[in-house]
XYZ file of C-alpha atoms in Angstrom:
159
model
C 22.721 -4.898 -25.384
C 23.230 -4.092 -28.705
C 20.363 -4.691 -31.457
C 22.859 -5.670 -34.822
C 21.044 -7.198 -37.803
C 17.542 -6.778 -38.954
C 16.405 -9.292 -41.338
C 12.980 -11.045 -42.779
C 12.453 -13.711 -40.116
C 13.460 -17.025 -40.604
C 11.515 -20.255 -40.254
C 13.721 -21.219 -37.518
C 13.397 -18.113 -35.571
C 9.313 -18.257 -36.559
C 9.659 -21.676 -34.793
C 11.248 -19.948 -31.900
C 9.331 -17.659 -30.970
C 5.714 -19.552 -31.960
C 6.782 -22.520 -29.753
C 9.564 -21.673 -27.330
C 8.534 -17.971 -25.990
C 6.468 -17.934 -23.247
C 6.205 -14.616 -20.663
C 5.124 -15.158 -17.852
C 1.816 -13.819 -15.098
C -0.438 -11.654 -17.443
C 1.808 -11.354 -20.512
C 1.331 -15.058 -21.277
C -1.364 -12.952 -23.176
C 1.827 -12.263 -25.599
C 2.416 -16.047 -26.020
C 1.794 -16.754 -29.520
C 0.472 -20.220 -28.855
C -2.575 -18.484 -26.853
C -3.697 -17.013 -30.137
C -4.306 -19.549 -32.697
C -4.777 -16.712 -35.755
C -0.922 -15.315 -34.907
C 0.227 -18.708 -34.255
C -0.767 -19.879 -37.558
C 0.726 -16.463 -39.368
C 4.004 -16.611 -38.242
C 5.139 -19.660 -38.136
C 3.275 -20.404 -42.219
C 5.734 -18.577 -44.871
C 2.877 -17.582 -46.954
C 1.046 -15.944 -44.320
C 3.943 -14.572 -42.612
C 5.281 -13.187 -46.400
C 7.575 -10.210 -46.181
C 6.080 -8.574 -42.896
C 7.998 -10.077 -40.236
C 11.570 -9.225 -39.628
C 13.802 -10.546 -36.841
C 16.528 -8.984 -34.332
C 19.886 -10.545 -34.143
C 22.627 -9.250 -31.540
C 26.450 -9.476 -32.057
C 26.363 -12.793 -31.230
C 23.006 -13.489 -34.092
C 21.045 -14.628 -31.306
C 17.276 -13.743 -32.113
C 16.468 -10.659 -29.375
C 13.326 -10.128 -30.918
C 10.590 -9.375 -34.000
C 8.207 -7.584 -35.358
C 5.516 -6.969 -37.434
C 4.684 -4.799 -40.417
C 1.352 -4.637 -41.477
C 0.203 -1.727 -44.325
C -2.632 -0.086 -43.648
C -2.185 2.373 -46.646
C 0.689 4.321 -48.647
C 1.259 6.830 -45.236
C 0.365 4.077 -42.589
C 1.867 1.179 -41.363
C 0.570 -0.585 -38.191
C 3.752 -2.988 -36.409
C 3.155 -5.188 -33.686
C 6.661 -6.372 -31.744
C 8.159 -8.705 -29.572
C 11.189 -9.021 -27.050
C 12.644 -12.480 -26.243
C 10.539 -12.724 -22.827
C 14.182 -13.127 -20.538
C 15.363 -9.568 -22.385
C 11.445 -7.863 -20.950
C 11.936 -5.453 -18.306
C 15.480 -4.557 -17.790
C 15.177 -1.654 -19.550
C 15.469 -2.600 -22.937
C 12.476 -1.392 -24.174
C 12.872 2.297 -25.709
C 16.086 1.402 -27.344
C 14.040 -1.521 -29.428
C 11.364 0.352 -30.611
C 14.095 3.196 -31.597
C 15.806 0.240 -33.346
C 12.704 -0.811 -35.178
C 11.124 3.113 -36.103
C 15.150 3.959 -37.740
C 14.715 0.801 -39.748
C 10.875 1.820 -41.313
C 12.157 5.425 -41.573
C 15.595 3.969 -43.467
C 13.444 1.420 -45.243
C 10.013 2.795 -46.262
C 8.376 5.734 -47.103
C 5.562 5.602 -44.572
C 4.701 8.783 -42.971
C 2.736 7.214 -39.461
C 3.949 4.436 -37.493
C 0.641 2.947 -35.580
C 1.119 0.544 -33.062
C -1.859 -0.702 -30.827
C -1.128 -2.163 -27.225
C -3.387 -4.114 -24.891
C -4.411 -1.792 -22.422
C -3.221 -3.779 -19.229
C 0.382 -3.419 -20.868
C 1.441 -0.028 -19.070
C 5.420 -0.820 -19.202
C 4.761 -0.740 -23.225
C 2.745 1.982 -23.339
C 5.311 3.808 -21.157
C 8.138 2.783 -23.609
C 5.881 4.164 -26.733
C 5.249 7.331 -25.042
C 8.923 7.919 -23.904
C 9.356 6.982 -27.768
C 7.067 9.701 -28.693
C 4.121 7.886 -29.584
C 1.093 9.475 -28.798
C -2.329 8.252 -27.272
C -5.216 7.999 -30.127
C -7.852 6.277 -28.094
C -8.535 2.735 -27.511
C -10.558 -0.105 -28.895
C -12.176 -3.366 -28.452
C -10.529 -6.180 -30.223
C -11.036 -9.917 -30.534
C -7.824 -11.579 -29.405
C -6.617 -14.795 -27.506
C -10.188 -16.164 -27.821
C -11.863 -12.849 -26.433
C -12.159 -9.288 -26.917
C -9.990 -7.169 -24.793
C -9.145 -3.138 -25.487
C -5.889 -1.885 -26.823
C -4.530 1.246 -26.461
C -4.244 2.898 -30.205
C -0.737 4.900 -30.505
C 0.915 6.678 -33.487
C 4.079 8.688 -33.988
C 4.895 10.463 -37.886
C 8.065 9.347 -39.067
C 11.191 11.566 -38.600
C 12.876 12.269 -42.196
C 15.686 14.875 -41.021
């Protein structure tokens, strides 16, 4: 599968992926309706602003999203989704690549920091093949509770 256009998300696709994308055993966690605080960001345009960019294939079918959130002029902390029938088959390492080229080609940030829920080992397998790095973990109110994410980070390549 190829990963073609990356663009700010569309209402349509917010829609989408609010309402229609559901994973299923324990990564319903991912489904946005089971947190109320994401659910309301992405699918209001002025909460969702200018940090959430979709992925279109050759055929502009949304493949996925993510999330850019600044934490300062270096840092920049992205969250990410795959359309739930795409998880698992392998797709993984060649979306995050996707996503990193388009910060590095986009932005000047120097760290990429994602943070994964720690019961999520096929993503933090993907990050690590990715060369992310293990930072730790924390506690972190989510989906009506507090659960621990893994904290990752990787510096952005500028060859």
């Amino acid at each position: 599968m190829k990963f073609e256009k990356i663009a700010l998300l569309t209402q349509a696709n917010a829609n989408q992926i609010a309402r229609e994308w559901h994973y299923s055993d324990t990564y319903s966690f991912y489904d946005m309706e089971n947190d109320p605080e994401d659910f309301e960001e992405i699918i209001t345009p002025r909460l969702r602003a200018n940090k959430y960019y979709q992925i279109l294939d050759d055929k502009d079918e949304l493949v996925g999203y993510f999330c850019l959130e600044r934490l300062s002029e270096e840092k920049v902390e992205v969250g990410l989704g795959l359309r739930p029938d795409l998880t698992g088959l392998g797709l993984g390492l060649s979306f995050v690549k996707e996503i990193e080229a388009f910060i590095q080609n986009n932005f000047n940030y120097k760290l990429i920091i994602p943070s994964v829920a720690s019961f999520n080992k096929r993503a933090i397998k993907v990050y690590q093949k990715a060369g992310f790095k293990i930072d730790g973990s924390m506690l972190q109110k989510s989906n009506d509770g507090v659960y621990e994410f893994i904290n990752l980070s990787k510096p952005v390549d500028r060859c």
